[in-house]
Amino acid sequence: MDVSFKTNEGKFNYRVCAVMINNGRILAMHDERSPYYYLPGGRVEMGETAEHAVVREVQEELNITPKIIRPLWLNQAFFREDVDGQNYHELCVYFLVDISNTDILSKERFTLQERHHIHDFEWLEFERLKTEYFYPLFLKSEIFNLPDEFTIRAERE
């Protein structure tokens, strides 16, 4: 059971996201329902750690097993979802993960089917985030504040 619930005021989600960086680019995705890009990840299940949830979500969405390098951000967001029109209160833990032992780094764009949805993935250059329809909004600027050792380490591990 996901740690997510509805109220009269909106919906609460506890989520995790995987931050995958390669050569000044971040792996983003969208599906047939969403007109915007977002990061791979999903809801945490009751009794599940955030670390286990991010690995599980990447396995489900990308068919690979990432290695967690470290948590990067804990973000609290309040927004109206473009797809379902609901108001959200969301807590999300963002993890820097290593996928260097996979073939994902060599693909510019690719599509994978996960249970009920088709996901399109693309490596977006950091600069492109400034103008792209992309969520979460805070990442459009925070990605530029990462220490070099995180982006270099993520590319080489």
mmCIF file of C-alpha atoms in Angstrom:
data_model
loop_
_atom_site.group_PDB
_atom_site.id
_atom_site.type_symbol
_atom_site.label_atom_id
_atom_site.label_comp_id
_atom_site.label_asym_id
_atom_site.label_seq_id
_atom_site.Cartn_x
_atom_site.Cartn_y
_atom_site.Cartn_z
ATOM 1 C CA MET A 1 0.000 0.000 0.000
ATOM 2 C CA ASP A 2 1.409 3.372 -1.061
ATOM 3 C CA VAL A 3 1.949 6.121 1.493
ATOM 4 C CA SER A 4 -0.555 8.319 -0.283
ATOM 5 C CA PHE A 5 -3.998 9.448 0.758
ATOM 6 C CA LYS A 6 -6.780 11.771 -0.350
ATOM 7 C CA THR A 7 -8.502 14.426 1.738
ATOM 8 C CA ASN A 8 -11.150 16.998 0.933
ATOM 9 C CA GLU A 9 -8.328 19.494 0.287
ATOM 10 C CA GLY A 10 -6.288 17.268 -2.004
ATOM 11 C CA LYS A 11 -3.838 14.399 -2.007
ATOM 12 C CA PHE A 12 -0.710 13.640 0.039
ATOM 13 C CA ASN A 13 2.167 11.624 -1.472
ATOM 14 C CA TYR A 14 5.417 10.327 -0.014
ATOM 15 C CA ARG A 15 7.680 9.770 -3.035
ATOM 16 C CA VAL A 16 11.236 9.017 -4.053
ATOM 17 C CA CYS A 17 13.079 9.990 -7.224
ATOM 18 C CA ALA A 18 16.288 8.789 -8.832
ATOM 19 C CA VAL A 19 18.724 11.421 -10.029
ATOM 20 C CA MET A 20 20.820 9.876 -12.803
ATOM 21 C CA ILE A 21 23.494 12.167 -14.191
ATOM 22 C CA ASN A 22 25.791 11.649 -17.139
ATOM 23 C CA ASN A 23 28.015 14.215 -18.799
ATOM 24 C CA GLY A 24 26.029 17.313 -17.788
ATOM 25 C CA ARG A 25 22.688 15.642 -18.484
ATOM 26 C CA ILE A 26 19.963 14.171 -16.307
ATOM 27 C CA LEU A 27 17.734 11.239 -17.223
ATOM 28 C CA ALA A 28 14.109 12.414 -17.402
ATOM 29 C CA MET A 29 10.917 10.739 -18.500
ATOM 30 C CA HIS A 30 7.309 11.323 -19.455
ATOM 31 C CA ASP A 31 4.404 9.085 -20.316
ATOM 32 C CA GLU A 32 1.273 9.214 -22.440
ATOM 33 C CA ARG A 33 -0.648 11.081 -19.696
ATOM 34 C CA SER A 34 1.838 13.845 -18.897
ATOM 35 C CA PRO A 35 2.921 16.691 -21.160
ATOM 36 C CA TYR A 36 5.930 17.427 -18.916
ATOM 37 C CA TYR A 37 9.190 15.695 -18.027
ATOM 38 C CA TYR A 38 9.869 14.303 -14.549
ATOM 39 C CA LEU A 39 12.387 12.027 -12.855
ATOM 40 C CA PRO A 40 12.077 8.256 -12.532
ATOM 41 C CA GLY A 41 10.662 7.236 -9.174
ATOM 42 C CA GLY A 42 7.372 6.740 -7.429
ATOM 43 C CA ARG A 43 5.517 6.348 -4.181
ATOM 44 C CA VAL A 44 6.959 4.726 -1.091
ATOM 45 C CA GLU A 45 4.982 1.770 0.218
ATOM 46 C CA MET A 46 3.918 1.482 3.864
ATOM 47 C CA GLY A 47 6.783 -0.089 5.858
ATOM 48 C CA GLU A 48 9.278 0.402 3.012
ATOM 49 C CA THR A 49 12.428 2.489 3.335
ATOM 50 C CA ALA A 50 12.991 5.333 0.903
ATOM 51 C CA GLU A 51 16.182 3.595 -0.262
ATOM 52 C CA HIS A 52 14.382 0.365 -1.066
ATOM 53 C CA ALA A 53 11.579 2.296 -2.788
ATOM 54 C CA VAL A 54 13.913 4.169 -5.168
ATOM 55 C CA VAL A 55 15.697 0.943 -6.160
ATOM 56 C CA ARG A 56 12.339 -0.823 -6.675
ATOM 57 C CA GLU A 57 10.921 2.026 -8.760
ATOM 58 C CA VAL A 58 13.992 2.184 -11.020
ATOM 59 C CA GLN A 59 13.836 -1.586 -11.462
ATOM 60 C CA GLU A 60 10.149 -1.353 -12.416
ATOM 61 C CA GLU A 61 10.527 1.610 -14.776
ATOM 62 C CA LEU A 62 13.951 0.957 -16.358
ATOM 63 C CA ASN A 63 14.535 -2.774 -15.833
ATOM 64 C CA ILE A 64 17.916 -2.057 -14.186
ATOM 65 C CA THR A 65 19.182 -2.089 -10.602
ATOM 66 C CA PRO A 66 20.770 1.195 -9.558
ATOM 67 C CA LYS A 67 23.340 1.687 -6.833
ATOM 68 C CA ILE A 68 22.478 4.487 -4.431
ATOM 69 C CA ILE A 69 25.331 6.957 -4.049
ATOM 70 C CA ARG A 70 23.618 9.251 -1.547
ATOM 71 C CA PRO A 71 20.462 11.229 -0.837
ATOM 72 C CA LEU A 72 20.563 14.679 -2.463
ATOM 73 C CA TRP A 73 17.411 16.532 -1.474
ATOM 74 C CA LEU A 74 14.282 16.289 0.606
ATOM 75 C CA ASN A 75 11.675 18.490 -1.037
ATOM 76 C CA GLN A 76 8.217 19.463 0.128
ATOM 77 C CA ALA A 77 5.945 20.651 -2.664
ATOM 78 C CA PHE A 78 2.438 22.031 -2.926
ATOM 79 C CA PHE A 79 1.035 22.019 -6.448
ATOM 80 C CA ARG A 80 -1.967 21.440 -8.665
ATOM 81 C CA GLU A 81 -1.309 18.437 -10.893
ATOM 82 C CA ASP A 82 -1.698 19.182 -14.596
ATOM 83 C CA VAL A 83 -2.893 15.661 -15.407
ATOM 84 C CA ASP A 84 -5.618 15.034 -12.812
ATOM 85 C CA GLY A 85 -6.306 18.604 -11.616
ATOM 86 C CA GLN A 86 -5.903 17.658 -7.934
ATOM 87 C CA ASN A 87 -4.078 19.692 -5.298
ATOM 88 C CA TYR A 88 -1.061 17.855 -3.894
ATOM 89 C CA HIS A 89 1.083 18.047 -0.789
ATOM 90 C CA GLU A 90 4.125 15.940 -1.557
ATOM 91 C CA LEU A 91 7.295 14.949 0.250
ATOM 92 C CA CYS A 92 9.976 13.529 -2.003
ATOM 93 C CA VAL A 93 13.454 12.195 -1.283
ATOM 94 C CA TYR A 94 15.830 12.551 -4.245
ATOM 95 C CA PHE A 95 18.683 10.054 -4.474
ATOM 96 C CA LEU A 96 21.781 10.319 -6.631
ATOM 97 C CA VAL A 97 22.140 6.856 -8.151
ATOM 98 C CA ASP A 98 24.782 5.098 -10.197
ATOM 99 C CA ILE A 99 23.707 3.263 -13.366
ATOM 100 C CA SER A 100 27.143 2.987 -14.962
ATOM 101 C CA ASN A 101 26.961 -0.822 -15.042
ATOM 102 C CA THR A 102 24.011 -0.641 -17.463
ATOM 103 C CA ASP A 103 23.555 0.213 -21.128
ATOM 104 C CA ILE A 104 21.294 3.188 -20.308
ATOM 105 C CA LEU A 105 24.201 5.652 -20.554
ATOM 106 C CA SER A 106 24.662 4.873 -24.238
ATOM 107 C CA LYS A 107 21.019 5.553 -25.194
ATOM 108 C CA GLU A 108 19.993 9.139 -26.018
ATOM 109 C CA ARG A 109 16.264 8.377 -26.041
ATOM 110 C CA PHE A 110 14.383 5.168 -25.419
ATOM 111 C CA THR A 111 10.927 3.846 -24.591
ATOM 112 C CA LEU A 112 9.988 1.148 -22.095
ATOM 113 C CA GLN A 113 6.641 -0.279 -21.033
ATOM 114 C CA GLU A 114 5.972 -0.550 -17.315
ATOM 115 C CA ARG A 115 2.852 -2.336 -16.130
ATOM 116 C CA HIS A 116 0.163 0.123 -17.268
ATOM 117 C CA HIS A 117 2.117 2.875 -19.008
ATOM 118 C CA ILE A 118 4.630 3.488 -21.749
ATOM 119 C CA HIS A 119 7.525 5.632 -20.539
ATOM 120 C CA ASP A 120 9.688 7.736 -22.832
ATOM 121 C CA PHE A 121 13.141 8.494 -21.405
ATOM 122 C CA GLU A 122 15.573 11.151 -22.559
ATOM 123 C CA TRP A 123 18.880 12.566 -21.361
ATOM 124 C CA LEU A 124 18.253 16.298 -20.884
ATOM 125 C CA GLU A 125 21.150 18.733 -20.711
ATOM 126 C CA PHE A 126 21.131 20.761 -17.497
ATOM 127 C CA GLU A 127 20.748 24.004 -19.485
ATOM 128 C CA ARG A 128 17.657 22.628 -21.195
ATOM 129 C CA LEU A 129 15.899 22.261 -17.843
ATOM 130 C CA LYS A 130 15.634 26.048 -17.586
ATOM 131 C CA THR A 131 13.178 26.207 -20.494
ATOM 132 C CA GLU A 132 11.723 22.684 -20.589
ATOM 133 C CA TYR A 133 8.291 21.805 -19.188
ATOM 134 C CA PHE A 134 9.801 19.909 -16.248
ATOM 135 C CA TYR A 135 8.894 19.065 -12.658
ATOM 136 C CA PRO A 136 9.959 19.476 -9.907
ATOM 137 C CA LEU A 137 10.536 23.169 -10.450
ATOM 138 C CA PHE A 138 13.234 23.469 -7.761
ATOM 139 C CA LEU A 139 15.497 21.122 -9.714
ATOM 140 C CA LYS A 140 15.697 23.573 -12.632
ATOM 141 C CA SER A 141 18.094 25.653 -10.512
ATOM 142 C CA GLU A 142 19.370 23.214 -7.856
ATOM 143 C CA ILE A 143 20.922 20.906 -10.454
ATOM 144 C CA PHE A 144 23.474 23.667 -11.083
ATOM 145 C CA ASN A 145 24.425 23.747 -7.383
ATOM 146 C CA LEU A 146 25.588 20.143 -7.170
ATOM 147 C CA PRO A 147 29.258 19.816 -6.236
ATOM 148 C CA ASP A 148 31.399 18.621 -9.146
ATOM 149 C CA GLU A 149 32.373 15.461 -7.281
ATOM 150 C CA PHE A 150 28.736 14.286 -7.347
ATOM 151 C CA THR A 151 28.337 14.666 -11.075
ATOM 152 C CA ILE A 152 31.786 13.216 -11.809
ATOM 153 C CA ARG A 153 31.319 10.368 -9.331
ATOM 154 C CA ALA A 154 27.865 9.562 -10.724
ATOM 155 C CA GLU A 155 29.337 9.301 -14.217
ATOM 156 C CA ARG A 156 32.276 7.089 -13.262
ATOM 157 C CA GLU A 157 30.906 4.688 -10.630
#
